[in-house]
């Protein structure tokens, strides 16, 4: 842990360039370059968000299958295990970050091409999809993307000038959002016959304007081509001193440094707050779209709404930058928490009334889509402000000399706090749902065989308790408990000087 006397801290503050007012003059090219590489990163992850919607629409998968599919995002939660290796091993003549970025992106491009070659067999037009192969390929792609995430987050700390480091959160939020849109929304909408005939064609035709196979093939080629161009990109900002970003340590020392980050005063409590910060939002974020499809909303209509949400997601960071690059991003984050928790209940109300609206009108009227768009838009605005604030705080406290490990530690803990509850709540939907046969109360309809027996006896399986609504209440309670417990602690962490979070290299055993 870095230790300073009060006078030392005062004397150091004027010299710390991170305290200078952010100014992107001379840094605009690096700013746009970061948005580009974050976009590619978001595109790979976006596929993992597209396939749950695609599979749910087939009506041949259960929520348990969806939980299995959600495991493809788990590499982002465990990338901390190999982050010290990424920080320690590199070829100096290529560059500390490009040594990893270039081969990883090439491999991702190749995997896209392999995926494209097999997708028609793994995802047939009729019949049950080959879930095992889809999960395996997406898991491998996300493993590479998670490793790339380590590289890009640390590269962002050294590529921008020190006084502009907070802008890395804007690059992250905007680029990832654009990439997620490309990877998740485009393959669904552009391969949909309904959407293309309704919105993109003058004359109706069969099929979409592209297939999932052609989408994967195109982006596989783009990934390979852009990677070749990145070879010529200068890696480091000329204003960084050699000892800021090129402290040479071996793998063992790198893991020791990671452990020393854990030992920084207040770090464990901060990590616990980050780890549990997303539980209150899991049901509204991960289950809502699937429940809307079950309630009768088409996947294409949901994707149209999602498209508008991605536009918000891409633009919002630019408008909130002046707040997130200021001295108190966590204060803004905390203001959003109770509002977003309460707003999540509107999703439950929307889902509850959707079948009634369809029954009354025979279809979903225009006003329904306006209401749905409003509910989604407010939630997305709140969520995006919170993400940008949190990443800005991470960038501010991270030690640039060990950016790969430091940023990866913070982002990994945040990712674990998302994917594990996400998977858990998806699996619990079926567990917390209780059904009964309409003409046999002893038949719980809990298995396909019991459902068949009910059907053979001219009965219907009726839902008595929907696990989704149980989870909504659970998340709401957990979320407000988290807010009450950690609000004071997070404000205290925000007030600490940046030097509090830096590693002291003069301390015995830290190098």
Coordinates of C-alpha atoms in Angstrom, one line a residue:
X1 CA 0.0 0.0 0.0
X2 CA 1.3 3.5 -0.8
X3 CA 1.9 5.5 2.3
X4 CA 2.4 9.3 2.3
X5 CA 2.4 11.9 4.9
X6 CA -0.1 14.7 4.6
X7 CA 2.6 17.2 3.5
X8 CA 3.8 14.7 0.9
X9 CA 0.4 14.3 -0.5
X10 CA -0.1 18.1 -0.8
X11 CA 3.2 18.6 -2.4
X12 CA 2.5 15.8 -5.0
X13 CA -0.9 17.0 -6.1
X14 CA 0.2 19.8 -8.4
X15 CA 2.6 17.5 -10.1
X16 CA 0.0 14.8 -10.8
X17 CA -1.1 15.3 -14.4
X18 CA -4.4 13.4 -13.8
X19 CA -5.5 16.5 -11.9
X20 CA -5.2 18.6 -15.0
X21 CA -8.5 19.5 -16.8
X22 CA -9.3 16.9 -19.5
X23 CA -8.6 18.2 -23.0
X24 CA -8.6 15.9 -26.0
X25 CA -6.6 18.3 -28.2
X26 CA -3.9 16.2 -29.7
X27 CA -5.6 13.0 -28.5
X28 CA -8.6 12.8 -30.8
X29 CA -7.1 10.1 -33.0
X30 CA -6.3 7.9 -30.0
X31 CA -9.9 8.6 -28.7
X32 CA -11.5 7.4 -32.0
X33 CA -9.1 4.4 -32.2
X34 CA -10.1 3.3 -28.7
X35 CA -13.8 3.5 -29.8
X36 CA -12.9 1.3 -32.8
X37 CA -11.2 -1.5 -30.9
X38 CA -13.9 -1.4 -28.2
X39 CA -16.5 -1.8 -31.0
X40 CA -14.8 -5.0 -32.3
X41 CA -14.8 -6.3 -28.7
X42 CA -18.5 -5.5 -28.3
X43 CA -19.3 -7.3 -31.6
X44 CA -17.9 -10.6 -30.4
X45 CA -19.8 -10.3 -27.1
X46 CA -22.9 -9.3 -29.0
X47 CA -23.3 -12.7 -30.6
X48 CA -23.7 -14.2 -27.1
X49 CA -26.7 -11.9 -26.6
X50 CA -28.2 -12.6 -30.0
X51 CA -28.4 -16.4 -29.6
X52 CA -30.6 -16.5 -26.6
X53 CA -33.2 -14.5 -28.6
X54 CA -32.7 -16.6 -31.7
X55 CA -33.1 -19.9 -29.7
X56 CA -36.0 -18.7 -27.6
X57 CA -37.9 -17.9 -30.8
X58 CA -37.6 -21.6 -31.9
X59 CA -39.8 -22.6 -28.9
X60 CA -37.5 -25.7 -28.6
X61 CA -35.4 -24.5 -25.7
X62 CA -36.1 -24.2 -22.0
X63 CA -34.9 -21.6 -19.4
X64 CA -32.5 -24.3 -18.3
X65 CA -31.0 -24.4 -21.8
X66 CA -30.8 -20.6 -21.7
X67 CA -28.9 -20.9 -18.4
X68 CA -26.4 -23.3 -20.1
X69 CA -26.0 -20.8 -22.9
X70 CA -25.3 -18.0 -20.5
X71 CA -22.1 -19.8 -19.5
X72 CA -20.5 -18.6 -22.7
X73 CA -20.0 -15.2 -21.0
X74 CA -18.2 -16.6 -18.0
X75 CA -14.7 -16.1 -19.4
X76 CA -15.1 -12.4 -18.6
X77 CA -15.6 -13.3 -15.0
X78 CA -12.4 -15.3 -14.7
X79 CA -10.0 -13.4 -16.9
X80 CA -8.3 -12.2 -13.7
X81 CA -6.7 -15.7 -13.5
X82 CA -4.5 -15.0 -16.6
X83 CA -4.4 -11.2 -16.5
X84 CA -0.9 -11.2 -14.8
X85 CA 0.4 -13.3 -17.7
X86 CA -0.9 -10.8 -20.2
X87 CA 0.8 -8.0 -18.2
X88 CA 4.1 -9.8 -17.8
X89 CA 4.7 -11.5 -21.2
X90 CA 5.2 -9.5 -24.4
X91 CA 7.6 -8.8 -27.2
X92 CA 9.1 -5.3 -26.8
X93 CA 9.7 -4.9 -30.5
X94 CA 6.0 -5.5 -31.2
X95 CA 4.7 -3.6 -28.2
X96 CA 3.3 -4.5 -24.8
X97 CA -0.3 -4.5 -25.9
X98 CA -0.1 -5.3 -29.6
X99 CA 1.9 -8.5 -28.7
X100 CA -1.4 -9.9 -27.5
X101 CA -4.0 -7.9 -29.4
X102 CA -2.9 -8.8 -32.9
X103 CA -2.9 -12.6 -32.6
X104 CA -6.0 -12.7 -30.5
X105 CA -8.1 -10.7 -33.0
X106 CA -6.8 -12.8 -35.8
X107 CA -7.9 -16.0 -34.0
X108 CA -11.3 -14.4 -33.3
X109 CA -11.7 -13.7 -37.0
X110 CA -10.8 -17.3 -37.9
X111 CA -13.3 -18.6 -35.4
X112 CA -16.0 -16.4 -37.0
X113 CA -15.2 -18.0 -40.3
X114 CA -15.3 -21.5 -38.8
X115 CA -18.6 -20.6 -37.1
X116 CA -20.0 -19.4 -40.5
X117 CA -19.1 -22.6 -42.2
X118 CA -21.0 -24.8 -39.7
X119 CA -23.9 -22.6 -38.5
X120 CA -26.5 -24.0 -40.9
X121 CA -25.9 -27.5 -39.5
X122 CA -25.8 -26.3 -35.9
X123 CA -28.9 -24.1 -36.2
X124 CA -31.3 -25.8 -38.6
X125 CA -34.4 -24.1 -39.9
X126 CA -36.5 -26.9 -38.3
X127 CA -35.4 -29.2 -35.5
X128 CA -33.6 -28.8 -32.2
X129 CA -30.4 -26.8 -32.5
X130 CA -27.0 -28.2 -31.6
X131 CA -26.7 -26.3 -28.4
X132 CA -23.4 -28.0 -27.4
X133 CA -21.5 -26.9 -30.4
X134 CA -22.9 -23.4 -30.3
X135 CA -21.9 -23.1 -26.7
X136 CA -18.4 -24.4 -27.3
X137 CA -17.6 -22.0 -30.1
X138 CA -19.1 -19.0 -28.4
X139 CA -17.3 -19.9 -25.2
X140 CA -13.9 -20.0 -27.1
X141 CA -14.7 -16.7 -28.8
X142 CA -15.5 -15.1 -25.5
X143 CA -12.4 -16.5 -23.9
X144 CA -10.3 -14.8 -26.6
X145 CA -12.4 -11.6 -26.3
X146 CA -12.0 -11.6 -22.5
X147 CA -8.2 -11.8 -22.9
X148 CA -8.5 -9.0 -25.5
X149 CA -10.5 -7.0 -22.9
X150 CA -7.5 -7.2 -20.5
X151 CA -5.3 -5.8 -23.3
X152 CA -7.6 -3.0 -24.4
X153 CA -8.4 -1.8 -20.9
X154 CA -4.7 -1.5 -20.0
X155 CA -3.9 0.0 -23.5
X156 CA -6.5 2.7 -22.9
X157 CA -4.7 3.9 -19.7
X158 CA -1.5 4.5 -21.6
X159 CA -2.8 5.5 -25.0
X160 CA -4.6 8.6 -23.8
X161 CA -2.8 11.4 -22.0
X162 CA -2.9 11.2 -18.3
X163 CA -5.4 14.0 -17.9
X164 CA -7.7 12.3 -20.4
X165 CA -7.7 8.9 -18.9
X166 CA -11.3 9.3 -17.7
X167 CA -12.4 9.5 -21.4
X168 CA -11.5 5.8 -21.7
X169 CA -14.9 5.2 -20.0
X170 CA -16.6 7.1 -22.8
X171 CA -14.7 5.1 -25.4
X172 CA -15.6 1.9 -23.6
X173 CA -19.3 2.7 -23.3
X174 CA -19.7 4.0 -26.8
X175 CA -17.6 1.4 -28.6
X176 CA -19.0 -1.6 -26.7
X177 CA -22.6 -0.4 -27.2
X178 CA -22.0 0.0 -31.0
X179 CA -20.3 -3.4 -31.1
X180 CA -23.1 -5.1 -29.1
X181 CA -25.6 -3.6 -31.5
X182 CA -23.8 -5.0 -34.5
X183 CA -23.3 -8.4 -32.9
X184 CA -26.7 -8.9 -31.3
X185 CA -29.3 -6.9 -33.2
X186 CA -28.1 -6.9 -36.8
X187 CA -28.0 -10.7 -37.3
X188 CA -31.5 -11.1 -35.9
X189 CA -33.2 -8.3 -37.8
X190 CA -31.4 -8.5 -41.1
X191 CA -32.0 -12.3 -41.3
X192 CA -35.7 -11.9 -40.4
X193 CA -38.1 -12.1 -43.4
X194 CA -40.8 -10.3 -41.4
X195 CA -38.6 -7.3 -40.5
X196 CA -37.0 -7.0 -44.0
X197 CA -40.3 -7.1 -45.8
X198 CA -41.9 -4.7 -43.4
X199 CA -39.1 -2.1 -43.1
X200 CA -36.4 -2.6 -45.7
X201 CA -38.0 -3.9 -48.9
X202 CA -40.4 -2.4 -51.4
X203 CA -41.4 -5.8 -52.7
X204 CA -41.9 -8.7 -50.2
X205 CA -39.5 -11.6 -50.7
X206 CA -38.5 -14.8 -48.9
X207 CA -35.9 -14.7 -46.2
X208 CA -33.9 -11.8 -44.8
X209 CA -31.4 -9.7 -46.7
X210 CA -28.7 -11.7 -45.1
X211 CA -28.3 -14.9 -43.3
X212 CA -26.5 -15.5 -40.0
X213 CA -23.9 -17.4 -42.0
X214 CA -23.2 -14.4 -44.2
X215 CA -23.0 -12.1 -41.2
X216 CA -20.4 -14.3 -39.5
X217 CA -18.5 -14.6 -42.8
X218 CA -18.4 -10.9 -43.4
X219 CA -17.2 -10.0 -39.9
X220 CA -14.6 -12.8 -39.9
X221 CA -13.0 -11.1 -42.9
X222 CA -13.3 -7.6 -41.4
X223 CA -11.6 -8.8 -38.2
X224 CA -8.7 -10.2 -40.1
X225 CA -8.3 -7.2 -42.4
X226 CA -8.5 -4.6 -39.6
X227 CA -6.0 -6.6 -37.5
X228 CA -3.4 -6.2 -40.3
X229 CA -3.9 -2.5 -40.3
X230 CA -3.5 -2.3 -36.5
X231 CA 0.1 -3.7 -36.9
X232 CA 1.1 -0.2 -38.1
X233 CA -0.5 1.6 -35.2
X234 CA 1.9 3.3 -32.7
X235 CA 1.2 1.8 -29.4
X236 CA 2.3 4.2 -26.7
X237 CA 1.6 7.9 -26.1
X238 CA 4.8 9.9 -26.4
X239 CA 4.2 11.7 -23.2
X240 CA 4.4 8.6 -21.0
X241 CA 7.8 8.0 -19.4
X242 CA 9.5 4.7 -19.9
X243 CA 9.1 3.7 -16.3
X244 CA 5.4 4.5 -16.3
X245 CA 4.4 1.7 -18.7
X246 CA 7.4 -0.5 -19.2
X247 CA 8.3 -1.8 -15.7
X248 CA 9.5 -5.3 -16.6
X249 CA 8.4 -8.0 -14.2
X250 CA 8.1 -11.8 -14.7
X251 CA 5.0 -13.9 -14.3
X252 CA 5.6 -14.8 -10.6
X253 CA 6.2 -11.1 -9.7
X254 CA 3.1 -10.2 -11.7
X255 CA 0.9 -12.5 -9.6
X256 CA 2.5 -11.1 -6.5
X257 CA 1.6 -7.6 -7.6
X258 CA -2.0 -8.8 -8.2
X259 CA -2.1 -10.0 -4.6
X260 CA -0.7 -6.7 -3.4
X261 CA -3.5 -4.9 -5.1
X262 CA -5.9 -7.0 -3.0
X263 CA -4.0 -5.8 0.1
X264 CA -4.5 -2.1 -0.5
X265 CA -6.4 -0.6 2.3
X266 CA -10.2 -0.6 1.7
X267 CA -9.8 -2.6 -1.6
X268 CA -11.5 -5.7 -0.3
X269 CA -14.6 -3.7 0.8
X270 CA -14.6 -1.9 -2.5
X271 CA -14.5 -5.2 -4.4
X272 CA -17.3 -6.6 -2.3
X273 CA -19.5 -3.6 -3.1
X274 CA -18.7 -4.0 -6.9
X275 CA -19.4 -7.8 -6.7
X276 CA -22.9 -7.4 -5.3
X277 CA -23.9 -4.2 -7.1
X278 CA -25.7 -5.8 -10.0
X279 CA -27.9 -8.4 -8.2
X280 CA -30.8 -6.0 -7.9
X281 CA -31.0 -5.5 -11.7
X282 CA -30.5 -9.1 -12.9
X283 CA -34.1 -10.1 -13.5
X284 CA -35.1 -7.0 -15.3
X285 CA -32.0 -7.2 -17.5
X286 CA -31.6 -10.9 -18.3
X287 CA -35.1 -12.4 -18.2
X288 CA -37.4 -9.6 -19.4
X289 CA -36.9 -10.0 -23.2
X290 CA -37.4 -13.8 -23.0
X291 CA -40.6 -13.3 -21.0
X292 CA -41.9 -10.8 -23.5
X293 CA -41.4 -13.3 -26.3
X294 CA -43.3 -15.9 -24.2
X295 CA -46.1 -13.3 -23.6
X296 CA -46.6 -12.9 -27.3
X297 CA -44.3 -10.1 -28.5
X298 CA -42.3 -11.1 -31.6
X299 CA -38.5 -11.2 -31.4
X300 CA -38.4 -8.7 -34.4
X301 CA -40.5 -6.1 -32.5
X302 CA -38.2 -6.5 -29.5
X303 CA -35.2 -6.1 -31.6
X304 CA -36.6 -2.9 -33.1
X305 CA -37.0 -1.5 -29.6
X306 CA -33.5 -2.8 -28.8
X307 CA -32.1 -0.9 -31.8
X308 CA -33.4 2.3 -30.4
X309 CA -31.9 1.4 -27.0
X310 CA -28.5 0.9 -28.6
X311 CA -28.7 4.3 -30.2
X312 CA -29.3 5.7 -26.8
X313 CA -26.5 3.6 -25.4
X314 CA -24.0 4.9 -28.0
X315 CA -24.9 8.5 -27.7
X316 CA -25.4 8.9 -23.9
X317 CA -21.8 8.6 -22.9
X318 CA -20.9 11.7 -24.9
X319 CA -23.6 13.7 -23.1
X320 CA -22.7 12.5 -19.6
X321 CA -18.9 12.7 -20.1
X322 CA -18.7 16.1 -18.4
X323 CA -20.2 14.5 -15.3
X324 CA -18.3 11.2 -15.4
X325 CA -14.9 12.8 -16.0
X326 CA -15.5 15.1 -13.0
X327 CA -14.3 14.4 -9.5
X328 CA -17.5 12.5 -8.3
X329 CA -18.7 9.8 -10.8
X330 CA -19.7 7.5 -7.9
X331 CA -22.0 10.1 -6.4
X332 CA -23.9 10.2 -9.7
X333 CA -23.9 6.4 -9.8
X334 CA -25.5 6.3 -6.4
X335 CA -28.2 8.7 -7.4
X336 CA -29.3 6.4 -10.2
X337 CA -29.4 3.2 -8.1
X338 CA -32.8 3.6 -6.3
X339 CA -34.4 5.1 -9.4
X340 CA -33.3 2.2 -11.6
X341 CA -34.4 -0.4 -9.0
X342 CA -37.9 1.1 -8.8
X343 CA -38.1 1.4 -12.5
X344 CA -37.5 -2.3 -13.0
X345 CA -41.0 -3.0 -11.6
X346 CA -42.5 -1.4 -14.8
X347 CA -41.1 -4.4 -16.8
X348 CA -43.1 -6.8 -14.6
X349 CA -46.3 -4.7 -15.1
X350 CA -45.7 -4.6 -18.9
X351 CA -45.2 -8.4 -19.1
X352 CA -48.2 -9.0 -16.9
X353 CA -50.6 -7.0 -19.1
X354 CA -49.2 -8.0 -22.5
X355 CA -51.4 -11.2 -22.9
X356 CA -54.5 -9.2 -22.0
X357 CA -53.7 -6.5 -24.6
X358 CA -53.2 -9.2 -27.3
X359 CA -56.5 -10.9 -26.2
X360 CA -58.5 -7.6 -26.3
X361 CA -57.1 -6.3 -29.6
X362 CA -56.0 -9.4 -31.4
X363 CA -52.6 -7.8 -31.8
X364 CA -50.4 -5.3 -30.1
X365 CA -51.6 -1.7 -30.7
X366 CA -49.3 1.3 -31.4
X367 CA -49.7 2.7 -27.8
X368 CA -48.3 -0.6 -26.4
X369 CA -45.1 -0.2 -28.4
X370 CA -44.9 3.5 -27.2
X371 CA -45.2 2.4 -23.6
X372 CA -42.7 -0.5 -24.1
X373 CA -40.3 1.9 -25.7
X374 CA -40.6 4.4 -22.9
X375 CA -40.0 1.7 -20.2
X376 CA -36.9 0.4 -22.1
X377 CA -35.6 3.9 -22.8
X378 CA -35.6 5.1 -19.2
X379 CA -34.0 1.9 -18.0
X380 CA -31.3 2.1 -20.6
X381 CA -30.5 5.8 -19.8
X382 CA -30.2 4.9 -16.1
X383 CA -28.1 1.8 -16.8
X384 CA -25.7 3.5 -19.2
X385 CA -25.1 6.4 -16.9
X386 CA -24.2 4.0 -14.1
X387 CA -21.9 1.9 -16.3
X388 CA -20.0 5.0 -17.6
X389 CA -19.7 6.3 -14.0
X390 CA -18.3 3.0 -12.7
X391 CA -15.8 2.6 -15.5
X392 CA -14.7 6.3 -15.0
X393 CA -14.0 5.5 -11.4
X394 CA -12.1 2.4 -12.3
X395 CA -9.9 4.4 -14.7
X396 CA -9.3 7.1 -12.1
X397 CA -8.0 4.8 -9.4
X398 CA -6.1 2.2 -11.5
X399 CA -2.3 2.2 -11.4
X400 CA -1.2 2.8 -15.0
X401 CA 2.0 0.9 -14.5
X402 CA 0.0 -2.3 -14.0
X403 CA -3.1 -1.3 -15.9
X404 CA -3.8 -4.8 -17.2
X405 CA -4.1 -6.4 -13.8
X406 CA -5.7 -3.4 -12.1
X407 CA -8.4 -2.7 -14.6
X408 CA -9.0 -6.4 -15.1
X409 CA -9.4 -7.0 -11.4
X410 CA -12.1 -4.3 -11.1
X411 CA -13.9 -5.2 -14.3
X412 CA -13.7 -9.0 -13.6
X413 CA -15.3 -8.5 -10.2
X414 CA -18.0 -6.5 -11.8
X415 CA -18.5 -9.1 -14.5
X416 CA -18.7 -11.9 -11.9
X417 CA -21.3 -9.9 -10.1
X418 CA -23.3 -9.9 -13.3
X419 CA -23.0 -13.3 -14.9
X420 CA -23.3 -15.6 -11.9
X421 CA -26.6 -14.0 -10.6
X422 CA -27.7 -13.8 -14.3
X423 CA -27.2 -17.6 -14.8
X424 CA -28.7 -18.3 -11.3
X425 CA -31.8 -16.2 -11.9
X426 CA -32.4 -17.8 -15.3
X427 CA -32.2 -21.3 -13.8
X428 CA -34.5 -20.3 -10.9
X429 CA -37.4 -19.1 -13.2
X430 CA -38.5 -22.6 -13.8
X431 CA -37.8 -23.6 -10.2
X432 CA -39.9 -20.8 -8.7
X433 CA -42.7 -21.3 -11.2
X434 CA -45.6 -23.5 -10.0
X435 CA -48.2 -24.9 -12.4
X436 CA -51.2 -27.1 -12.1
X437 CA -53.4 -29.1 -14.5
X438 CA -56.8 -27.5 -14.9
X439 CA -58.7 -30.8 -14.3
X440 CA -56.3 -32.5 -11.9
X441 CA -54.9 -30.4 -9.1
X442 CA -52.5 -33.3 -8.2
X443 CA -50.7 -32.9 -11.5
X444 CA -48.1 -30.1 -11.1
X445 CA -47.1 -30.1 -14.9
X446 CA -43.5 -30.0 -13.7
X447 CA -42.2 -32.4 -16.4
X448 CA -42.9 -32.9 -20.1
X449 CA -44.5 -36.3 -19.2
X450 CA -46.9 -34.7 -16.7
X451 CA -47.8 -32.0 -19.3
X452 CA -48.7 -34.8 -21.8
X453 CA -50.8 -36.6 -19.2
X454 CA -52.7 -33.3 -18.5
X455 CA -53.2 -32.7 -22.3
X456 CA -54.4 -36.3 -22.9
X457 CA -57.0 -35.8 -20.2
X458 CA -58.3 -32.7 -22.0
X459 CA -56.7 -30.4 -19.4
X460 CA -54.4 -27.4 -19.6
X461 CA -51.3 -26.6 -17.6
X462 CA -52.1 -23.3 -15.9
X463 CA -49.5 -21.1 -14.1
X464 CA -50.3 -20.5 -10.4
X465 CA -47.1 -18.7 -9.5
X466 CA -44.8 -17.3 -12.1
X467 CA -41.2 -17.4 -11.0
X468 CA -40.4 -14.2 -12.9
X469 CA -42.5 -12.1 -10.6
X470 CA -41.0 -13.8 -7.5
X471 CA -37.6 -12.9 -8.8
X472 CA -38.6 -9.3 -9.4
X473 CA -39.5 -8.9 -5.8
X474 CA -36.4 -10.7 -4.6
X475 CA -34.1 -8.4 -6.7
X476 CA -35.9 -5.3 -5.5
X477 CA -35.4 -6.2 -1.9
X478 CA -31.8 -7.2 -2.4
X479 CA -31.0 -4.0 -4.4
X480 CA -32.3 -1.6 -1.7
X481 CA -30.4 -3.5 1.0
X482 CA -27.2 -3.2 -1.0
X483 CA -27.9 0.6 -1.5
X484 CA -28.4 1.0 2.3
X485 CA -25.3 -0.9 3.2
X486 CA -22.7 0.4 0.7
X487 CA -23.8 4.0 -0.1
X488 CA -21.7 5.6 2.7
X489 CA -18.7 3.3 1.9
X490 CA -18.7 4.2 -1.8
X491 CA -18.8 7.9 -1.1
X492 CA -15.8 7.5 1.2
X493 CA -13.9 5.6 -1.4
X494 CA -14.6 8.3 -4.0
X495 CA -13.2 10.9 -1.6
X496 CA -9.8 9.2 -1.3
X497 CA -6.9 10.7 -3.2
X498 CA -5.7 8.7 -6.2
X499 CA -2.4 7.9 -4.4
X500 CA -4.3 5.8 -1.9
X501 CA -5.0 3.2 -4.6
X502 CA -1.5 3.1 -6.1
X503 CA 1.0 0.3 -5.3
X504 CA 4.1 1.3 -3.4
X505 CA 7.0 -0.1 -5.3
X506 CA 9.4 0.9 -2.5
X507 CA 7.7 -1.5 -0.1
X508 CA 9.7 -4.7 0.3
X509 CA 8.1 -7.6 -1.6
X510 CA 6.0 -5.5 -4.0
X511 CA 8.4 -6.1 -7.0

